[in-house]
Amino acid sequence: MAELVMVHGIGPEYETEQLLREAWTRTLARTLRDNGHAEAADRIESEVVTADMAYYRHLYQGYAPHGDSDVRLPAPVAATGGEVARDIIDNIRRHASDPDDREEAAEALEELTYEVGPEQGPLEPLRMFVSMMGRLGPIARSGFAALSSTGAFHLGQVAAYLDDEWVREGAIDAVLSRVTPDTKAVLAHSLGTVVAYEALHRLDRPLPLLVTFGSPLGLRSIIRGRLRPQPLRSPAHLKRWVNVADRDDFIVATLKLRKLLPEDDAVLERTRRVSNRDFDPHAATEYLSRWETVEPLAELL
């Protein structure tokens, strides 16, 4: 009966449920302590505050590559992965803090327009997207697409969630099975923000707080015809929604998520902006190191 439910995003298989939960709670406790909330930090470290990770990465086992050049994605999933990759490059073009990064991404999009065609089939364009992403500064520094198979698998996790109903329902169930009447907050990162969004729309009881960070909820490839429900709006039983974003986080589609919701939606607050470390601005623990992310939890926990 967890008071805090955490929802992870894309990543490698070796990051187990236990490893993720320990890393998140350890960072959360440190941030609380560093900002004058030692008592709350003690309660998390001593597990007085119960925390659980809604884990669903095992659902991607069938898509995991067996080698550096192995891409084990069905054609529809690979095609969706390519759409997501294009949106990510466009994110860098639109709001990276470094003008050189923005120019580099614009040139990449122009190059891809000429080189990627439907006659190649879905796997070859995806490999091309991953190769191109690996050359872009913000992504290369993070190591997100260091290997073609790794980059394709990470993109494939987003695409498989959208295209594979078994994966989607399994991930949603991982969240709903952990959210109980005792749950005070859901904390979601990356693809986990999409999973949490869809899962919480099925919740039939009040939830005090949702905190999302590094969210791709504004990606055109996700919200156009794929996100459920549409149009984008706050879950009916959610009382407060805080979104946090780093402008150099290449997964973040928009720094103004609030603008995508109806004008009379009073649940989602204006996005809080943070500056994570340059080598991996998308990392969950980077966001959890920022007081802007953790502050909404302090009074609840």
XYZ file of N, CA and C in Angstrom, residues 90-98 102 246-255:
60
model
N 13.404 17.295 -33.715
C 12.720 18.578 -33.833
C 12.657 19.300 -32.494
N 12.556 18.549 -31.395
C 12.601 19.175 -30.068
C 13.887 19.971 -29.893
N 15.011 19.363 -30.292
C 16.306 20.036 -30.166
C 16.331 21.284 -31.044
N 15.801 21.164 -32.246
C 15.760 22.303 -33.165
C 14.978 23.472 -32.575
N 13.907 23.174 -31.864
C 13.013 24.225 -31.400
C 13.441 24.874 -30.095
N 13.995 24.100 -29.142
C 14.227 24.750 -27.844
C 15.523 24.400 -27.113
N 16.523 23.872 -27.822
C 17.820 23.681 -27.163
C 18.407 25.034 -26.779
N 19.115 25.088 -25.671
C 19.665 26.362 -25.196
C 20.841 26.825 -26.050
N 21.567 25.890 -26.647
C 22.734 26.215 -27.467
C 22.303 26.395 -28.925
N 20.714 23.761 -31.952
C 19.494 23.981 -32.728
C 19.787 23.919 -34.229
N 13.490 20.328 -18.476
C 14.754 20.977 -18.818
C 14.704 21.247 -20.318
N 14.971 22.456 -20.738
C 14.854 22.796 -22.168
C 15.831 22.001 -23.029
N 16.921 21.475 -22.416
C 17.883 20.675 -23.160
C 17.615 19.175 -23.048
N 16.516 18.825 -22.429
C 16.082 17.424 -22.394
C 15.437 17.118 -23.740
N 16.088 16.274 -24.539
C 15.631 16.051 -25.914
C 14.318 15.281 -26.000
N 13.882 14.661 -24.905
C 12.596 13.955 -24.906
C 11.438 14.932 -24.699
N 11.702 16.029 -24.031
C 10.640 17.004 -23.728
C 10.166 17.679 -25.012
N 8.887 17.507 -25.313
C 8.347 18.028 -26.563
C 7.965 19.498 -26.461
N 7.539 19.930 -25.299
C 7.116 21.311 -25.132
C 7.436 21.787 -23.731
N 7.834 23.049 -23.632
C 8.076 23.659 -22.329
C 6.809 24.293 -21.780
